[in-house]
PDB file of C-alpha atoms and ligand atoms in Angstrom:
ATOM      1  CA  MET A   1     104.133 118.421  63.556  1.00  0.00           C
ATOM      2  CA  PRO A   2     105.242 116.671  66.734  1.00  0.00           C
ATOM      3  CA  TYR A   3     108.549 117.801  68.211  1.00  0.00           C
ATOM      4  CA  LYS A   4     109.365 114.130  68.628  1.00  0.00           C
ATOM      5  CA  ALA A   5     107.570 111.834  66.218  1.00  0.00           C
ATOM      6  CA  ARG A   6     106.177 108.429  67.048  1.00  0.00           C
ATOM      7  CA  ILE A   7     107.818 105.627  65.138  1.00  0.00           C
ATOM      8  CA  GLU A   8     106.957 101.990  65.085  1.00  0.00           C
ATOM      9  CA  SER A   9     109.291 100.143  67.439  1.00  0.00           C
ATOM     10  CA  ASP A  10     111.642  97.445  66.224  1.00  0.00           C
ATOM     11  CA  VAL A  11     109.975  95.126  68.731  1.00  0.00           C
ATOM     12  CA  ILE A  12     106.652  95.354  66.883  1.00  0.00           C
ATOM     13  CA  LYS A  13     108.355  95.032  63.515  1.00  0.00           C
ATOM     14  CA  ILE A  14     110.199  91.874  64.582  1.00  0.00           C
ATOM     15  CA  TRP A  15     107.086  90.315  66.109  1.00  0.00           C
ATOM     16  CA  ARG A  16     105.205  91.043  62.889  1.00  0.00           C
ATOM     17  CA  ILE A  17     107.825  89.283  60.779  1.00  0.00           C
ATOM     18  CA  LEU A  18     107.991  86.320  63.154  1.00  0.00           C
ATOM     19  CA  ASN A  19     104.217  86.059  63.172  1.00  0.00           C
ATOM     20  CA  ALA A  20     104.193  85.796  59.373  1.00  0.00           C
ATOM     21  CA  ARG A  21     107.091  83.369  59.204  1.00  0.00           C
ATOM     22  CA  MET A  22     106.725  80.966  62.108  1.00  0.00           C
ATOM     23  CA  ARG A  23     104.135  79.500  64.422  1.00  0.00           C
ATOM     24  CA  LEU A  24     103.883  81.595  67.564  1.00  0.00           C
ATOM     25  CA  THR A  25     102.411  80.123  70.713  1.00  0.00           C
ATOM     26  CA  ASP A  26      99.044  81.519  71.816  1.00  0.00           C
ATOM     27  CA  ASP A  27     100.786  83.553  74.501  1.00  0.00           C
ATOM     28  CA  GLU A  28     103.292  84.995  72.061  1.00  0.00           C
ATOM     29  CA  GLN A  29     100.552  85.823  69.608  1.00  0.00           C
ATOM     30  CA  LYS A  30      98.628  87.582  72.360  1.00  0.00           C
ATOM     31  CA  LYS A  31     101.674  89.581  73.345  1.00  0.00           C
ATOM     32  CA  TYR A  32     102.294  90.578  69.749  1.00  0.00           C
ATOM     33  CA  LEU A  33      98.689  91.606  69.103  1.00  0.00           C
ATOM     34  CA  TYR A  34      98.630  93.603  72.355  1.00  0.00           C
ATOM     35  CA  LEU A  35     101.610  95.609  71.088  1.00  0.00           C
ATOM     36  CA  GLU A  36     100.012  96.168  67.669  1.00  0.00           C
ATOM     37  CA  LYS A  37      96.817  97.308  69.298  1.00  0.00           C
ATOM     38  CA  GLY A  38      98.565  99.582  71.759  1.00  0.00           C
ATOM     39  CA  PHE A  39     100.500 101.239  68.965  1.00  0.00           C
ATOM     40  CA  ALA A  40      97.353 101.695  66.857  1.00  0.00           C
ATOM     41  CA  GLY A  41      95.695 103.395  69.847  1.00  0.00           C
ATOM     42  CA  GLU A  42      98.604 105.781  70.303  1.00  0.00           C
ATOM     43  CA  VAL A  43      98.531 106.698  66.610  1.00  0.00           C
ATOM     44  CA  GLN A  44      94.816 107.351  66.986  1.00  0.00           C
ATOM     45  CA  PHE A  45      95.499 109.704  69.906  1.00  0.00           C
ATOM     46  CA  ASP A  46      98.137 111.531  67.844  1.00  0.00           C
ATOM     47  CA  LEU A  47      95.430 112.527  65.382  1.00  0.00           C
ATOM     48  CA  TYR A  48      93.945 114.650  68.171  1.00  0.00           C
ATOM     49  CA  THR A  49      97.109 116.207  69.543  1.00  0.00           C
ATOM     50  CA  GLU A  50      98.432 117.067  66.090  1.00  0.00           C
ATOM     51  CA  LYS A  51      95.337 119.106  65.400  1.00  0.00           C
ATOM     52  CA  LEU A  52      95.838 121.363  68.430  1.00  0.00           C
ATOM     53  CA  HIS A  53      96.174 124.887  67.092  1.00  0.00           C
ATOM     54  CA  SER A  54      97.539 126.135  70.394  1.00  0.00           C
ATOM     55  CA  LYS A  55     100.719 124.311  69.221  1.00  0.00           C
ATOM     56  CA  PRO A  56     102.279 122.918  72.390  1.00  0.00           C
ATOM     57  CA  LEU A  57     105.490 120.919  72.005  1.00  0.00           C
ATOM     58  CA  ILE A  58     104.442 117.323  71.379  1.00  0.00           C
ATOM     59  CA  LEU A  59     106.853 114.600  72.435  1.00  0.00           C
ATOM     60  CA  ASN A  60     105.581 111.177  71.474  1.00  0.00           C
ATOM     61  CA  ASP A  61     106.736 107.960  73.036  1.00  0.00           C
ATOM     62  CA  LEU A  62     109.481 108.941  75.464  1.00  0.00           C
ATOM     63  CA  LEU A  63     111.479 106.284  77.237  1.00  0.00           C
ATOM     64  CA  LEU A  64     113.351 107.931  80.092  1.00  0.00           C
ATOM     65  CA  GLU A  65     115.213 106.976  83.201  1.00  0.00           C
ATOM     66  CA  SER A  66     114.535 108.570  86.521  1.00  0.00           C
ATOM     67  CA  ASN A  67     115.658 107.509  89.940  1.00  0.00           C
ATOM     68  CA  ASN A  68     117.052 104.249  88.511  1.00  0.00           C
ATOM     69  CA  SER A  69     113.695 103.297  87.002  1.00  0.00           C
ATOM     70  CA  ASN A  70     112.504 103.355  83.414  1.00  0.00           C
ATOM     71  CA  LEU A  71     109.439 105.324  82.531  1.00  0.00           C
ATOM     72  CA  GLN A  72     107.657 105.223  79.219  1.00  0.00           C
ATOM     73  CA  ILE A  73     105.318 108.073  78.349  1.00  0.00           C
ATOM     74  CA  ASP A  74     102.978 107.539  75.409  1.00  0.00           C
ATOM     75  CA  SER A  75     102.417 111.223  74.784  1.00  0.00           C
ATOM     76  CA  THR A  76     103.743 114.421  76.366  1.00  0.00           C
ATOM     77  CA  LEU A  77     102.381 117.903  75.679  1.00  0.00           C
ATOM     78  CA  MET A  78     104.482 120.819  76.821  1.00  0.00           C
ATOM     79  CA  PHE A  79     102.757 124.086  77.494  1.00  0.00           C
ATOM     80  CA  PRO A  80     104.466 126.986  79.262  1.00  0.00           C
ATOM     81  CA  LYS A  81     104.392 126.172  82.976  1.00  0.00           C
ATOM     82  CA  THR A  82     102.408 122.916  82.593  1.00  0.00           C
ATOM     83  CA  ILE A  83     103.329 119.573  81.101  1.00  0.00           C
ATOM     84  CA  TYR A  84     100.614 117.024  80.313  1.00  0.00           C
ATOM     85  CA  LEU A  85     101.433 113.322  80.298  1.00  0.00           C
ATOM     86  CA  PHE A  86      99.123 110.773  78.686  1.00  0.00           C
ATOM     87  CA  GLU A  87      98.897 107.041  79.132  1.00  0.00           C
ATOM     88  CA  VAL A  88      96.882 105.809  76.158  1.00  0.00           C
ATOM     89  CA  LYS A  89      94.944 102.555  76.438  1.00  0.00           C
ATOM     90  CA  ASN A  90      93.300 100.852  73.503  1.00  0.00           C
ATOM     91  CA  PHE A  91      91.247  98.435  75.622  1.00  0.00           C
ATOM     92  CA  GLU A  92      88.194  97.033  73.937  1.00  0.00           C
ATOM     93  CA  GLY A  93      85.075  95.602  75.531  1.00  0.00           C
ATOM     94  CA  ASP A  94      83.637  95.805  79.024  1.00  0.00           C
ATOM     95  CA  TYR A  95      85.550  96.351  82.248  1.00  0.00           C
ATOM     96  CA  ILE A  96      84.551  97.126  85.794  1.00  0.00           C
ATOM     97  CA  TYR A  97      86.208  99.343  88.383  1.00  0.00           C
ATOM     98  CA  GLU A  98      85.958  97.879  91.875  1.00  0.00           C
ATOM     99  CA  ASN A  99      87.838  98.777  95.060  1.00  0.00           C
ATOM    100  CA  GLY A 100      90.386 100.738  93.054  1.00  0.00           C
ATOM    101  CA  ASN A 101      91.102  97.900  90.634  1.00  0.00           C
ATOM    102  CA  PHE A 102      90.202  97.140  87.032  1.00  0.00           C
ATOM    103  CA  TYR A 103      88.621  93.817  86.067  1.00  0.00           C
ATOM    104  CA  THR A 104      87.372  92.375  82.793  1.00  0.00           C
ATOM    105  CA  PHE A 105      83.592  92.109  82.852  1.00  0.00           C
ATOM    106  CA  PRO A 106      81.519  90.009  83.066  1.00  0.00           C
ATOM    107  CA  GLY A 107      83.519  86.861  82.162  1.00  0.00           C
ATOM    108  CA  LYS A 108      85.936  85.553  84.727  1.00  0.00           C
ATOM    109  CA  GLY A 109      86.587  89.016  86.104  1.00  0.00           C
ATOM    110  CA  LYS A 110      90.320  88.875  85.537  1.00  0.00           C
ATOM    111  CA  GLU A 111      92.187  91.729  87.203  1.00  0.00           C
ATOM    112  CA  ILE A 112      94.262  93.793  84.819  1.00  0.00           C
ATOM    113  CA  LYS A 113      97.198  96.108  85.400  1.00  0.00           C
ATOM    114  CA  ASN A 114      95.754  99.309  86.807  1.00  0.00           C
ATOM    115  CA  PRO A 115      96.354 102.134  84.296  1.00  0.00           C
ATOM    116  CA  LEU A 116      95.761 104.754  87.009  1.00  0.00           C
ATOM    117  CA  ASP A 117      98.596 103.270  89.057  1.00  0.00           C
ATOM    118  CA  GLN A 118     100.764 103.256  85.955  1.00  0.00           C
ATOM    119  CA  LEU A 119      99.988 106.925  85.437  1.00  0.00           C
ATOM    120  CA  LYS A 120     100.751 107.784  89.055  1.00  0.00           C
ATOM    121  CA  ARG A 121     104.126 106.090  88.772  1.00  0.00           C
ATOM    122  CA  ILE A 122     104.948 107.877  85.507  1.00  0.00           C
ATOM    123  CA  LYS A 123     103.960 111.253  86.952  1.00  0.00           C
ATOM    124  CA  SER A 124     106.013 110.793  90.064  1.00  0.00           C
ATOM    125  CA  LEU A 125     109.126 109.644  88.191  1.00  0.00           C
ATOM    126  CA  PHE A 126     108.729 112.453  85.663  1.00  0.00           C
ATOM    127  CA  ARG A 127     108.501 115.060  88.433  1.00  0.00           C
ATOM    128  CA  GLN A 128     111.645 113.664  90.006  1.00  0.00           C
ATOM    129  CA  LEU A 129     113.400 113.874  86.650  1.00  0.00           C
ATOM    130  CA  LEU A 130     112.393 117.533  86.209  1.00  0.00           C
ATOM    131  CA  GLN A 131     113.705 118.262  89.661  1.00  0.00           C
ATOM    132  CA  THR A 132     117.022 116.591  88.875  1.00  0.00           C
ATOM    133  CA  LEU A 133     117.275 118.624  85.676  1.00  0.00           C
ATOM    134  CA  GLY A 134     116.415 121.779  87.621  1.00  0.00           C
ATOM    135  CA  TYR A 135     113.072 122.687  86.031  1.00  0.00           C
ATOM    136  CA  HIS A 136     109.807 123.693  87.669  1.00  0.00           C
ATOM    137  CA  TYR A 137     106.603 122.820  85.834  1.00  0.00           C
ATOM    138  CA  ASN A 138     103.179 121.669  86.884  1.00  0.00           C
ATOM    139  CA  VAL A 139     102.761 118.076  85.791  1.00  0.00           C
ATOM    140  CA  GLU A 140      99.295 116.789  84.944  1.00  0.00           C
ATOM    141  CA  GLY A 141      98.546 113.297  83.782  1.00  0.00           C
ATOM    142  CA  TYR A 142      95.627 111.459  82.214  1.00  0.00           C
ATOM    143  CA  VAL A 143      94.711 107.950  81.208  1.00  0.00           C
ATOM    144  CA  VAL A 144      93.039 108.082  77.800  1.00  0.00           C
ATOM    145  CA  PHE A 145      90.749 105.232  76.774  1.00  0.00           C
ATOM    146  CA  ILE A 146      90.856 105.647  73.032  1.00  0.00           C
ATOM    147  CA  ASN A 147      88.761 102.689  71.857  1.00  0.00           C
ATOM    148  CA  PRO A 148      85.134 103.431  70.899  1.00  0.00           C
ATOM    149  CA  SER A 149      84.100  99.954  72.108  1.00  0.00           C
ATOM    150  CA  PHE A 150      85.462 100.409  75.615  1.00  0.00           C
ATOM    151  CA  THR A 151      83.120 100.603  78.595  1.00  0.00           C
ATOM    152  CA  LEU A 152      84.110 100.928  82.237  1.00  0.00           C
ATOM    153  CA  TYR A 153      81.347 100.065  84.678  1.00  0.00           C
ATOM    154  CA  GLN A 154      81.361 101.887  88.008  1.00  0.00           C
ATOM    155  CA  SER A 155      83.777 104.343  86.510  1.00  0.00           C
ATOM    156  CA  PRO A 156      85.324 106.589  89.193  1.00  0.00           C
ATOM    157  CA  LYS A 157      84.349 110.256  88.878  1.00  0.00           C
ATOM    158  CA  ASP A 158      87.394 111.749  90.533  1.00  0.00           C
ATOM    159  CA  GLU A 159      90.190 110.034  88.653  1.00  0.00           C
ATOM    160  CA  PRO A 160      92.089 111.544  85.706  1.00  0.00           C
ATOM    161  CA  ILE A 161      90.427 109.476  82.997  1.00  0.00           C
ATOM    162  CA  ILE A 162      89.464 110.694  79.532  1.00  0.00           C
ATOM    163  CA  TYR A 163      87.070 108.592  77.460  1.00  0.00           C
ATOM    164  CA  LEU A 164      86.943 108.842  73.696  1.00  0.00           C
ATOM    165  CA  SER A 165      83.638 110.713  73.868  1.00  0.00           C
ATOM    166  CA  GLN A 166      85.291 113.356  76.089  1.00  0.00           C
ATOM    167  CA  LEU A 167      88.406 113.775  74.013  1.00  0.00           C
ATOM    168  CA  PRO A 168      87.145 116.543  71.680  1.00  0.00           C
ATOM    169  CA  ARG A 169      86.073 118.622  74.693  1.00  0.00           C
ATOM    170  CA  PHE A 170      89.382 118.047  76.425  1.00  0.00           C
ATOM    171  CA  MET A 171      91.284 119.118  73.317  1.00  0.00           C
ATOM    172  CA  LYS A 172      89.121 122.215  73.097  1.00  0.00           C
ATOM    173  CA  LYS A 173      90.178 123.083  76.633  1.00  0.00           C
ATOM    174  CA  LEU A 174      93.838 122.632  75.710  1.00  0.00           C
ATOM    175  CA  ASN A 175      93.300 124.862  72.698  1.00  0.00           C
ATOM    176  CA  GLU A 176      92.187 127.659  74.973  1.00  0.00           C
ATOM    177  CA  LEU A 177      95.361 127.550  77.069  1.00  0.00           C
ATOM    178  CA  PRO A 178      97.912 130.293  76.449  1.00  0.00           C
ATOM    179  CA  CYS A 179     100.837 128.763  74.634  1.00  0.00           C
ATOM    180  CA  GLN A 180     103.661 131.259  74.200  1.00  0.00           C
ATOM    181  CA  LEU A 181     106.564 128.862  74.426  1.00  0.00           C
ATOM    182  CA  THR A 182     109.814 130.213  75.783  1.00  0.00           C
ATOM    183  CA  LYS A 183     113.429 129.356  75.116  1.00  0.00           C
ATOM    184  CA  GLN A 184     113.426 127.415  78.348  1.00  0.00           C
ATOM    185  CA  ASP A 185     110.493 125.215  77.230  1.00  0.00           C
ATOM    186  CA  LYS A 186     112.340 124.299  74.041  1.00  0.00           C
ATOM    187  CA  GLU A 187     115.527 123.706  75.983  1.00  0.00           C
ATOM    188  CA  LEU A 188     113.771 121.234  78.239  1.00  0.00           C
ATOM    189  CA  ALA A 189     112.130 119.525  75.247  1.00  0.00           C
ATOM    190  CA  ASP A 190     115.557 119.098  73.660  1.00  0.00           C
ATOM    191  CA  LYS A 191     116.927 117.655  76.882  1.00  0.00           C
ATOM    192  CA  LEU A 192     114.088 115.132  77.121  1.00  0.00           C
ATOM    193  CA  VAL A 193     114.564 114.079  73.493  1.00  0.00           C
ATOM    194  CA  ALA A 194     118.298 113.686  74.124  1.00  0.00           C
ATOM    195  CA  LEU A 195     117.581 111.568  77.216  1.00  0.00           C
ATOM    196  CA  HIS A 196     115.196 109.313  75.272  1.00  0.00           C
ATOM    197  CA  GLN A 197     116.563 105.796  75.342  1.00  0.00           C
ATOM    198  CA  ILE A 198     116.571 103.372  72.474  1.00  0.00           C
ATOM    199  CA  GLU A 199     115.826  99.961  73.831  1.00  0.00           C
ATOM    200  CA  SER A 200     117.387  96.917  72.244  1.00  0.00           C
ATOM    201  CA  PRO A 201     114.453  94.921  70.844  1.00  0.00           C
ATOM    202  CA  TYR A 202     116.161  91.548  71.133  1.00  0.00           C
ATOM    203  CA  THR A 203     115.759  91.166  74.867  1.00  0.00           C
ATOM    204  CA  ARG A 204     111.995  91.610  74.523  1.00  0.00           C
ATOM    205  CA  ILE A 205     111.429  88.919  71.923  1.00  0.00           C
ATOM    206  CA  ARG A 206     111.544  85.155  72.067  1.00  0.00           C
ATOM    207  CA  PRO A 207     114.787  83.707  70.645  1.00  0.00           C
ATOM    208  CA  TYR A 208     114.582  82.670  66.978  1.00  0.00           C
ATOM    209  CA  LYS A 209     116.871  81.171  64.352  1.00  0.00           C
ATOM    210  CA  TYR A 210     117.180  81.820  60.637  1.00  0.00           C
ATOM    211  CA  GLU A 211     116.565  78.140  59.885  1.00  0.00           C
ATOM    212  CA  GLU A 212     113.182  78.012  61.600  1.00  0.00           C
ATOM    213  CA  LEU A 213     111.688  80.949  59.704  1.00  0.00           C
ATOM    214  CA  LYS A 214     109.584  80.420  56.602  1.00  0.00           C
ATOM    215  CA  LYS A 215     111.247  81.920  53.540  1.00  0.00           C
ATOM    216  CA  GLY A 216     109.674  83.795  50.667  1.00  0.00           C
ATOM    217  CA  PRO A 217     108.312  87.317  50.304  1.00  0.00           C
ATOM    218  CA  THR A 218     105.295  88.468  52.302  1.00  0.00           C
ATOM    219  CA  CYS A 219     102.753  91.143  51.441  1.00  0.00           C
ATOM    220  CA  HIS A 220     103.618  94.511  52.977  1.00  0.00           C
ATOM    221  CA  MET A 221      99.938  95.251  53.559  1.00  0.00           C
ATOM    222  CA  CYS A 222      98.466  92.022  54.934  1.00  0.00           C
ATOM    223  CA  GLN A 223     101.574  89.855  55.599  1.00  0.00           C
ATOM    224  CA  SER A 224     100.183  87.112  53.335  1.00  0.00           C
ATOM    225  CA  SER A 225     102.795  84.839  51.775  1.00  0.00           C
ATOM    226  CA  SER A 226     100.616  84.031  48.791  1.00  0.00           C
ATOM    227  CA  LEU A 227     102.116  86.259  46.093  1.00  0.00           C
ATOM    228  CA  SER A 228     102.425  85.879  42.325  1.00  0.00           C
ATOM    229  CA  VAL A 229     105.073  87.383  40.091  1.00  0.00           C
ATOM    230  CA  CYS A 230     103.589  89.511  37.348  1.00  0.00           C
ATOM    231  CA  GLY A 231     106.347  91.068  35.237  1.00  0.00           C
ATOM    232  CA  LYS A 232     108.174  93.606  37.385  1.00  0.00           C
ATOM    233  CA  LYS A 233     105.572  93.341  40.119  1.00  0.00           C
ATOM    234  CA  LEU A 234     104.381  90.956  42.779  1.00  0.00           C
ATOM    235  CA  VAL A 235     100.644  90.716  43.305  1.00  0.00           C
ATOM    236  CA  CYS A 236      99.162  89.650  46.646  1.00  0.00           C
ATOM    237  CA  ASN A 237      96.612  86.875  46.106  1.00  0.00           C
ATOM    238  CA  ASP A 238      94.842  87.810  49.351  1.00  0.00           C
ATOM    239  CA  CYS A 239      94.495  91.596  49.358  1.00  0.00           C
ATOM    240  CA  GLY A 240      95.273  92.329  45.717  1.00  0.00           C
ATOM    241  CA  CYS A 241      97.920  94.943  46.327  1.00  0.00           C
ATOM    242  CA  GLU A 242     100.816  95.186  43.912  1.00  0.00           C
ATOM    243  CA  VAL A 243     104.397  95.990  44.642  1.00  0.00           C
ATOM    244  CA  LEU A 244     107.548  96.223  42.536  1.00  0.00           C
ATOM    245  CA  VAL A 245     109.889  93.248  42.820  1.00  0.00           C
ATOM    246  CA  GLU A 246     112.651  95.725  43.575  1.00  0.00           C
ATOM    247  CA  SER A 247     110.770  97.014  46.642  1.00  0.00           C
ATOM    248  CA  VAL A 248     110.137  93.439  47.762  1.00  0.00           C
ATOM    249  CA  ILE A 249     113.846  92.675  47.585  1.00  0.00           C
ATOM    250  CA  LEU A 250     114.741  95.842  49.508  1.00  0.00           C
ATOM    251  CA  ARG A 251     112.099  95.051  52.078  1.00  0.00           C
ATOM    252  CA  GLY A 252     113.589  91.564  52.416  1.00  0.00           C
ATOM    253  CA  VAL A 253     117.012  93.084  53.080  1.00  0.00           C
ATOM    254  CA  GLY A 254     115.451  95.345  55.719  1.00  0.00           C
ATOM    255  CA  GLU A 255     113.875  92.317  57.411  1.00  0.00           C
ATOM    256  CA  LEU A 256     117.129  90.367  57.402  1.00  0.00           C
ATOM    257  CA  ARG A 257     119.040  93.300  58.870  1.00  0.00           C
ATOM    258  CA  LEU A 258     116.469  93.775  61.577  1.00  0.00           C
ATOM    259  CA  LEU A 259     116.169  90.095  62.481  1.00  0.00           C
ATOM    260  CA  PHE A 260     119.834  89.189  62.130  1.00  0.00           C
ATOM    261  CA  PRO A 261     121.983  92.289  62.543  1.00  0.00           C
ATOM    262  CA  ASP A 262     125.171  90.198  62.481  1.00  0.00           C
ATOM    263  CA  MET A 263     124.424  88.362  59.242  1.00  0.00           C
ATOM    264  CA  ARG A 264     126.166  89.425  56.050  1.00  0.00           C
ATOM    265  CA  ILE A 265     123.825  90.417  53.260  1.00  0.00           C
ATOM    266  CA  THR A 266     124.781  88.338  50.213  1.00  0.00           C
ATOM    267  CA  THR A 267     122.958  87.650  46.963  1.00  0.00           C
ATOM    268  CA  ASN A 268     122.468  84.013  47.976  1.00  0.00           C
ATOM    269  CA  LEU A 269     121.003  84.954  51.339  1.00  0.00           C
ATOM    270  CA  VAL A 270     118.545  87.456  49.858  1.00  0.00           C
ATOM    271  CA  TYR A 271     117.693  85.007  47.083  1.00  0.00           C
ATOM    272  CA  GLU A 272     116.772  82.412  49.666  1.00  0.00           C
ATOM    273  CA  TRP A 273     114.911  84.875  51.911  1.00  0.00           C
ATOM    274  CA  CYS A 274     112.895  86.314  49.021  1.00  0.00           C
ATOM    275  CA  GLU A 275     112.436  82.887  47.434  1.00  0.00           C
ATOM    276  CA  GLY A 276     110.478  83.113  44.213  1.00  0.00           C
ATOM    277  CA  ALA A 277     110.565  86.913  43.946  1.00  0.00           C
ATOM    278  CA  GLY A 278     113.276  87.016  41.302  1.00  0.00           C
ATOM    279  CA  SER A 279     116.390  85.420  39.813  1.00  0.00           C
ATOM    280  CA  LYS A 280     119.785  85.674  41.488  1.00  0.00           C
ATOM    281  CA  LYS A 281     120.835  87.999  38.680  1.00  0.00           C
ATOM    282  CA  ARG A 282     117.959  90.351  39.346  1.00  0.00           C
ATOM    283  CA  ILE A 283     118.597  90.332  43.087  1.00  0.00           C
ATOM    284  CA  SER A 284     122.287  91.007  42.583  1.00  0.00           C
ATOM    285  CA  ARG A 285     121.406  93.922  40.281  1.00  0.00           C
ATOM    286  CA  VAL A 286     119.044  95.443  42.840  1.00  0.00           C
ATOM    287  CA  LEU A 287     121.554  94.994  45.655  1.00  0.00           C
ATOM    288  CA  SER A 288     124.373  96.674  43.764  1.00  0.00           C
ATOM    289  CA  ARG A 289     122.091  99.559  42.858  1.00  0.00           C
ATOM    290  CA  HIS A 290     121.242 100.285  46.492  1.00  0.00           C
ATOM    291  CA  PHE A 291     124.207  99.131  48.558  1.00  0.00           C
ATOM    292  CA  SER A 292     127.951  99.194  48.304  1.00  0.00           C
ATOM    293  CA  VAL A 293     129.607  95.881  47.687  1.00  0.00           C
ATOM    294  CA  THR A 294     132.634  94.459  49.458  1.00  0.00           C
ATOM    295  CA  GLY A 295     134.515  91.471  48.027  1.00  0.00           C
ATOM    296  CA  VAL A 296     133.921  89.638  44.752  1.00  0.00           C
ATOM    297  CA  HIS A 297     131.995  86.641  43.372  1.00  0.00           C
ATOM    298  CA  GLN A 298     130.629  84.307  46.000  1.00  0.00           C
ATOM    299  CA  TRP A 299     132.380  86.293  48.754  1.00  0.00           C
ATOM    300  CA  ALA A 300     130.660  89.560  47.935  1.00  0.00           C
ATOM    301  CA  PHE A 301     128.420  91.102  50.532  1.00  0.00           C
ATOM    302  CA  TYR A 302     126.481  94.329  50.686  1.00  0.00           C
ATOM    303  CA  GLU A 303     126.466  97.123  53.262  1.00  0.00           C
TER     304      GLU A 303
HETATM  305 ZN1   ZN B   1      98.220  91.428  50.866  1.00  0.00          ZN
END
């Protein structure tokens, strides 16, 4: 069990809803898919760290501030005396390392953001943070390329890179480290978790309006909007999965709250958002079962 679990960010959740309900530009779509892919890669890496039987403290996805800069660490493993930081990359395809830079390969040879530089920056800011907090640990950092279809030509031998094929061996090494955690290790972990910042998702997403979003329920598995009502269930015409109308309505409320935190949840609003999923009466019944109601008749809203 990680000491701090990884959860899907609201930014990804909002992009996913927008992608299903409006036409994103190619650039926006790219940005959204990059986030989905990055998250999938991190989850993949978690499968390795969670299996460590040396049981270090695992802090996933920390967003911290140090020296007036933000630093985001995909994965942090705390052993006594040494803390390991990981920058996980889910790059796919061929790349080349030339003069200390990363380029796509062969293609146009577009330069990409150097993950080794990113790691260096994270390490340095993290060390400064430890110093400010008054702790002394060795800090090691690695860039992990988690995708099985990733190749780096002219890969540097002396840089802290771990390829997927090397990951089992690396984990084995971590398993052999002594890991008698002290009170001080836990204290620091608690401090880092407390310092973790929750970023508002709305500044990182294009602006959107309720009116421009396509209404109607979407499949929770494949985001398809082609669903048929079948008694108490909705069946996805694309992937075949079934879900209770009640869950669809609750999911709709969750989407509305996430997308429009200032909007009041009313029967009419949910009816429109979940168009075709059920009658107003049914929606009102579900809402009153799960939320408390304020006001009456057409002025009633749910919290
Ligand atoms: Zn589906």
